[in-house]
Amino acid sequence: MSYTGPSNTTSNHNAPADFAAIEHRLTSTYAYPFTLPPKQSPHDRSLSNAIASLHVHPTLEAILHMLNNDLTSAHFLCRHMQSPPAFESMLIHGVLHRIEGDYDNASAWYGNVEDSDVFRSVWPDGLASARGFIEKLKERRKQNKGTGDTASLQVESEREMKALIEFCKKEFGTEILQDGTTAWVEPSEKIREIASKQLVGGEGWRKF
């Protein structure tokens, strides 16, 4: 999908007020996230507040932030839900790293959730298929984005996002969740080690 709307606007004029309306505006105006765009800021800054004000399950809030290219806000939420049983958020975390070009960490997060319902729903052909997609993206980057089947990779990226969104909407609903912190999960020791490497170890494409 091509860009059809104003970029990086800060206007609150006619800001949608429910999940379906915000999802529709984002997906009908902007392409589904594929790789980092040249301008790494929210598509529409006014929607950042509107999304947070929905008080939906934080997994769905993170998804909307992703659609708005507000990856920082999405990461913030996922870091509170990066251990079992928060498999949906763990997969979102992997998709975030995939979008950012941090393919090794993306592959690791996919592996952490390969036996979960959400992963099997999004990637019915299993982990090998998901990691094969990541390998194709890595090869595209090696070729300096000038060659390779970018169009088919964009289609697969969109398919993954749509499947993830639909699963999470069915799993959590889009109603108000009065206290989103009830979804927070204490990170396991394994996840703490992974996070430490991402923050201070210099692993991956982007350092957090």
mmCIF file of C-alpha atoms in Angstrom:
data_model
loop_
_atom_site.group_PDB
_atom_site.id
_atom_site.type_symbol
_atom_site.label_atom_id
_atom_site.label_comp_id
_atom_site.label_asym_id
_atom_site.label_seq_id
_atom_site.Cartn_x
_atom_site.Cartn_y
_atom_site.Cartn_z
ATOM 1 C CA MET A 1 0.000 0.000 0.000
ATOM 2 C CA SER A 2 1.355 3.406 -0.889
ATOM 3 C CA TYR A 3 1.439 6.455 1.321
ATOM 4 C CA THR A 4 -1.684 8.565 0.849
ATOM 5 C CA GLY A 5 -1.919 10.879 3.835
ATOM 6 C CA PRO A 6 -0.114 13.649 5.685
ATOM 7 C CA SER A 7 3.141 12.585 7.319
ATOM 8 C CA ASN A 8 4.074 13.145 10.940
ATOM 9 C CA THR A 9 1.137 15.455 11.610
ATOM 10 C CA THR A 10 0.447 16.734 15.109
ATOM 11 C CA SER A 11 -3.160 17.782 14.609
ATOM 12 C CA ASN A 12 -5.896 16.317 16.833
ATOM 13 C CA HIS A 13 -8.586 17.222 14.312
ATOM 14 C CA ASN A 14 -11.085 14.357 13.952
ATOM 15 C CA ALA A 15 -8.853 11.924 15.829
ATOM 16 C CA PRO A 16 -10.693 8.569 15.948
ATOM 17 C CA ALA A 17 -11.784 7.447 19.395
ATOM 18 C CA ASP A 18 -12.024 3.654 19.252
ATOM 19 C CA PHE A 19 -9.779 0.753 18.279
ATOM 20 C CA ALA A 20 -11.508 -0.104 15.018
ATOM 21 C CA ALA A 21 -11.474 3.508 13.828
ATOM 22 C CA ILE A 22 -7.783 4.012 14.629
ATOM 23 C CA GLU A 23 -6.849 0.682 13.055
ATOM 24 C CA HIS A 24 -8.804 1.597 9.919
ATOM 25 C CA ARG A 25 -7.229 5.033 9.656
ATOM 26 C CA LEU A 26 -3.713 3.656 9.999
ATOM 27 C CA THR A 27 -4.102 0.674 7.681
ATOM 28 C CA SER A 28 -5.972 2.661 5.015
ATOM 29 C CA THR A 29 -3.531 5.573 5.081
ATOM 30 C CA TYR A 30 -0.120 3.965 5.587
ATOM 31 C CA ALA A 31 1.572 0.764 4.530
ATOM 32 C CA TYR A 32 1.878 -2.031 7.075
ATOM 33 C CA PRO A 33 5.307 -1.863 8.746
ATOM 34 C CA PHE A 34 7.947 -3.672 6.717
ATOM 35 C CA THR A 35 11.364 -2.167 7.419
ATOM 36 C CA LEU A 36 12.422 1.078 9.059
ATOM 37 C CA PRO A 37 11.368 4.067 6.945
ATOM 38 C CA PRO A 38 13.843 6.908 6.325
ATOM 39 C CA LYS A 39 11.985 9.103 8.817
ATOM 40 C CA GLN A 40 11.817 7.154 12.067
ATOM 41 C CA SER A 41 8.981 8.948 13.836
ATOM 42 C CA PRO A 42 5.240 8.308 14.233
ATOM 43 C CA HIS A 43 3.188 8.712 11.096
ATOM 44 C CA ASP A 44 0.661 10.784 13.028
ATOM 45 C CA ARG A 45 1.739 12.112 16.419
ATOM 46 C CA SER A 46 -1.837 12.973 17.377
ATOM 47 C CA LEU A 47 -2.674 9.272 17.264
ATOM 48 C CA SER A 48 -0.028 8.372 19.857
ATOM 49 C CA ASN A 49 -2.138 9.948 22.595
ATOM 50 C CA ALA A 50 -5.355 8.672 21.079
ATOM 51 C CA ILE A 51 -4.000 5.111 21.101
ATOM 52 C CA ALA A 52 -2.860 5.335 24.735
ATOM 53 C CA SER A 53 -6.245 6.795 25.702
ATOM 54 C CA LEU A 54 -8.126 3.757 24.406
ATOM 55 C CA HIS A 55 -7.132 1.736 27.497
ATOM 56 C CA VAL A 56 -7.272 -1.498 25.525
ATOM 57 C CA HIS A 57 -5.142 -4.523 26.367
ATOM 58 C CA PRO A 58 -1.486 -3.390 26.120
ATOM 59 C CA THR A 59 -0.810 -6.020 23.466
ATOM 60 C CA LEU A 60 -3.331 -4.327 21.179
ATOM 61 C CA GLU A 61 -2.020 -0.896 22.136
ATOM 62 C CA ALA A 62 1.471 -2.018 21.100
ATOM 63 C CA ILE A 63 0.113 -3.195 17.747
ATOM 64 C CA LEU A 64 -1.518 0.164 17.047
ATOM 65 C CA HIS A 65 1.722 1.952 17.918
ATOM 66 C CA MET A 66 3.506 -0.327 15.439
ATOM 67 C CA LEU A 67 0.996 0.547 12.726
ATOM 68 C CA ASN A 68 1.640 4.218 13.517
ATOM 69 C CA ASN A 69 5.406 3.661 13.186
ATOM 70 C CA ASP A 70 5.822 4.549 16.870
ATOM 71 C CA LEU A 71 8.181 1.681 17.575
ATOM 72 C CA THR A 72 9.521 3.236 20.782
ATOM 73 C CA SER A 73 6.080 3.165 22.404
ATOM 74 C CA ALA A 74 5.485 -0.381 21.190
ATOM 75 C CA HIS A 75 8.822 -1.515 22.637
ATOM 76 C CA PHE A 76 8.033 0.127 25.979
ATOM 77 C CA LEU A 77 4.863 -1.927 26.309
ATOM 78 C CA CYS A 78 6.411 -5.191 25.134
ATOM 79 C CA ARG A 79 9.221 -4.933 27.680
ATOM 80 C CA HIS A 80 6.565 -5.340 30.375
ATOM 81 C CA MET A 81 5.262 -8.531 28.712
ATOM 82 C CA GLN A 82 8.270 -10.459 27.462
ATOM 83 C CA SER A 83 7.960 -13.776 29.298
ATOM 84 C CA PRO A 84 5.387 -16.604 29.294
ATOM 85 C CA PRO A 85 2.438 -16.610 29.345
ATOM 86 C CA ALA A 86 2.545 -13.316 27.367
ATOM 87 C CA PHE A 87 3.321 -15.132 24.115
ATOM 88 C CA GLU A 88 1.460 -12.608 21.989
ATOM 89 C CA SER A 89 3.604 -9.731 23.222
ATOM 90 C CA MET A 90 6.735 -11.855 22.879
ATOM 91 C CA LEU A 91 5.905 -12.425 19.211
ATOM 92 C CA ILE A 92 5.212 -8.712 18.758
ATOM 93 C CA HIS A 93 8.642 -8.070 20.267
ATOM 94 C CA GLY A 94 10.136 -10.336 17.625
ATOM 95 C CA VAL A 95 8.249 -8.560 14.845
ATOM 96 C CA LEU A 96 9.506 -5.219 16.166
ATOM 97 C CA HIS A 97 13.104 -6.417 15.929
ATOM 98 C CA ARG A 98 12.384 -7.794 12.465
ATOM 99 C CA ILE A 99 11.064 -4.412 11.295
ATOM 100 C CA GLU A 100 14.117 -2.701 12.770
ATOM 101 C CA GLY A 101 16.464 -5.011 10.908
ATOM 102 C CA ASP A 102 17.647 -6.731 14.091
ATOM 103 C CA TYR A 103 17.211 -10.117 12.478
ATOM 104 C CA ASP A 104 19.147 -12.303 14.900
ATOM 105 C CA ASN A 105 17.104 -11.110 17.867
ATOM 106 C CA ALA A 106 13.915 -11.395 15.818
ATOM 107 C CA SER A 107 14.758 -15.018 15.068
ATOM 108 C CA ALA A 108 15.441 -15.672 18.755
ATOM 109 C CA TRP A 109 12.103 -14.223 19.839
ATOM 110 C CA TYR A 110 10.283 -16.279 17.205
ATOM 111 C CA GLY A 111 11.986 -19.374 18.563
ATOM 112 C CA ASN A 112 10.910 -18.526 22.097
ATOM 113 C CA VAL A 113 7.229 -18.708 21.122
ATOM 114 C CA GLU A 114 7.216 -21.385 18.418
ATOM 115 C CA ASP A 115 4.968 -23.725 20.441
ATOM 116 C CA SER A 116 2.402 -21.055 21.330
ATOM 117 C CA ASP A 117 -1.083 -20.734 19.867
ATOM 118 C CA VAL A 118 -0.350 -17.271 18.514
ATOM 119 C CA PHE A 119 2.766 -18.365 16.660
ATOM 120 C CA ARG A 120 1.048 -21.404 15.165
ATOM 121 C CA SER A 121 -1.798 -19.152 14.039
ATOM 122 C CA VAL A 122 0.480 -16.540 12.465
ATOM 123 C CA TRP A 123 2.998 -19.044 11.070
ATOM 124 C CA PRO A 124 1.043 -22.281 10.431
ATOM 125 C CA ASP A 125 4.008 -23.801 8.566
ATOM 126 C CA GLY A 126 6.160 -23.453 11.662
ATOM 127 C CA LEU A 127 9.398 -21.867 12.790
ATOM 128 C CA ALA A 128 11.365 -22.876 9.703
ATOM 129 C CA SER A 129 8.990 -20.855 7.536
ATOM 130 C CA ALA A 130 9.222 -17.790 9.793
ATOM 131 C CA ARG A 131 12.997 -17.940 9.977
ATOM 132 C CA GLY A 132 13.174 -18.497 6.234
ATOM 133 C CA PHE A 133 11.344 -15.200 5.824
ATOM 134 C CA ILE A 134 13.880 -13.508 8.101
ATOM 135 C CA GLU A 135 16.757 -14.990 6.095
ATOM 136 C CA LYS A 136 15.292 -13.549 2.904
ATOM 137 C CA LEU A 137 15.132 -10.146 4.566
ATOM 138 C CA LYS A 138 18.759 -10.470 5.641
ATOM 139 C CA GLU A 139 19.733 -11.338 2.077
ATOM 140 C CA ARG A 140 17.793 -8.331 0.790
ATOM 141 C CA ARG A 141 19.803 -6.081 3.082
ATOM 142 C CA LYS A 142 23.075 -7.632 1.946
ATOM 143 C CA GLN A 143 22.071 -6.844 -1.628
ATOM 144 C CA ASN A 144 21.580 -3.202 -0.582
ATOM 145 C CA LYS A 145 17.809 -3.362 -1.205
ATOM 146 C CA GLY A 146 18.405 -2.933 -4.905
ATOM 147 C CA THR A 147 17.700 -6.517 -5.868
ATOM 148 C CA GLY A 148 15.675 -9.390 -4.539
ATOM 149 C CA ASP A 149 11.947 -9.872 -4.492
ATOM 150 C CA THR A 150 11.046 -6.928 -2.255
ATOM 151 C CA ALA A 151 7.399 -6.958 -3.340
ATOM 152 C CA SER A 152 6.831 -10.550 -2.220
ATOM 153 C CA LEU A 153 8.585 -9.857 1.084
ATOM 154 C CA GLN A 154 6.300 -6.880 1.682
ATOM 155 C CA VAL A 155 3.295 -9.093 0.996
ATOM 156 C CA GLU A 156 4.533 -11.667 3.513
ATOM 157 C CA SER A 157 5.222 -8.957 6.081
ATOM 158 C CA GLU A 158 1.679 -7.633 5.681
ATOM 159 C CA ARG A 159 0.253 -11.144 5.965
ATOM 160 C CA GLU A 160 2.155 -11.691 9.213
ATOM 161 C CA MET A 161 0.929 -8.395 10.675
ATOM 162 C CA LYS A 162 -2.695 -9.004 9.696
ATOM 163 C CA ALA A 163 -2.673 -12.517 11.167
ATOM 164 C CA LEU A 164 -1.118 -11.244 14.402
ATOM 165 C CA ILE A 165 -3.642 -8.423 14.718
ATOM 166 C CA GLU A 166 -6.622 -10.706 14.146
ATOM 167 C CA PHE A 167 -5.392 -13.269 16.667
ATOM 168 C CA CYS A 168 -4.862 -10.621 19.356
ATOM 169 C CA LYS A 169 -8.255 -9.012 18.745
ATOM 170 C CA LYS A 170 -9.945 -12.391 19.206
ATOM 171 C CA GLU A 171 -7.813 -13.265 22.224
ATOM 172 C CA PHE A 172 -8.154 -10.017 24.174
ATOM 173 C CA GLY A 173 -11.043 -8.093 22.640
ATOM 174 C CA THR A 174 -10.900 -4.363 22.042
ATOM 175 C CA GLU A 175 -12.900 -3.270 25.089
ATOM 176 C CA ILE A 176 -11.514 -1.010 27.805
ATOM 177 C CA LEU A 177 -9.126 -2.667 30.250
ATOM 178 C CA GLN A 178 -9.229 -0.519 33.348
ATOM 179 C CA ASP A 179 -5.794 -1.546 34.603
ATOM 180 C CA GLY A 180 -3.381 -2.480 31.839
ATOM 181 C CA THR A 181 -0.691 -3.394 34.356
ATOM 182 C CA THR A 182 -2.623 -6.593 35.098
ATOM 183 C CA ALA A 183 -1.126 -7.867 31.833
ATOM 184 C CA TRP A 184 2.467 -7.228 32.964
ATOM 185 C CA VAL A 185 4.641 -10.318 33.405
ATOM 186 C CA GLU A 186 7.790 -10.627 35.501
ATOM 187 C CA PRO A 187 10.649 -11.454 33.098
ATOM 188 C CA SER A 188 12.261 -14.861 33.406
ATOM 189 C CA GLU A 189 16.003 -15.226 33.950
ATOM 190 C CA LYS A 190 16.444 -16.231 30.305
ATOM 191 C CA ILE A 191 14.636 -13.112 29.138
ATOM 192 C CA ARG A 192 16.677 -10.947 31.501
ATOM 193 C CA GLU A 193 19.852 -12.305 29.915
ATOM 194 C CA ILE A 194 18.552 -11.617 26.408
ATOM 195 C CA ALA A 195 17.500 -8.075 27.369
ATOM 196 C CA SER A 196 20.894 -7.432 28.977
ATOM 197 C CA LYS A 197 22.685 -8.425 25.780
ATOM 198 C CA GLN A 198 20.420 -6.157 23.718
ATOM 199 C CA LEU A 199 20.953 -3.218 26.073
ATOM 200 C CA VAL A 200 24.670 -3.400 26.790
ATOM 201 C CA GLY A 201 26.149 -6.208 24.753
ATOM 202 C CA GLY A 202 25.947 -4.585 21.360
ATOM 203 C CA GLU A 203 24.241 -7.588 19.796
ATOM 204 C CA GLY A 204 21.952 -7.253 16.839
ATOM 205 C CA TRP A 205 21.340 -4.501 14.312
ATOM 206 C CA ARG A 206 19.958 -1.938 16.748
ATOM 207 C CA LYS A 207 21.153 -1.501 20.331
ATOM 208 C CA PHE A 208 18.642 -0.837 23.111
#
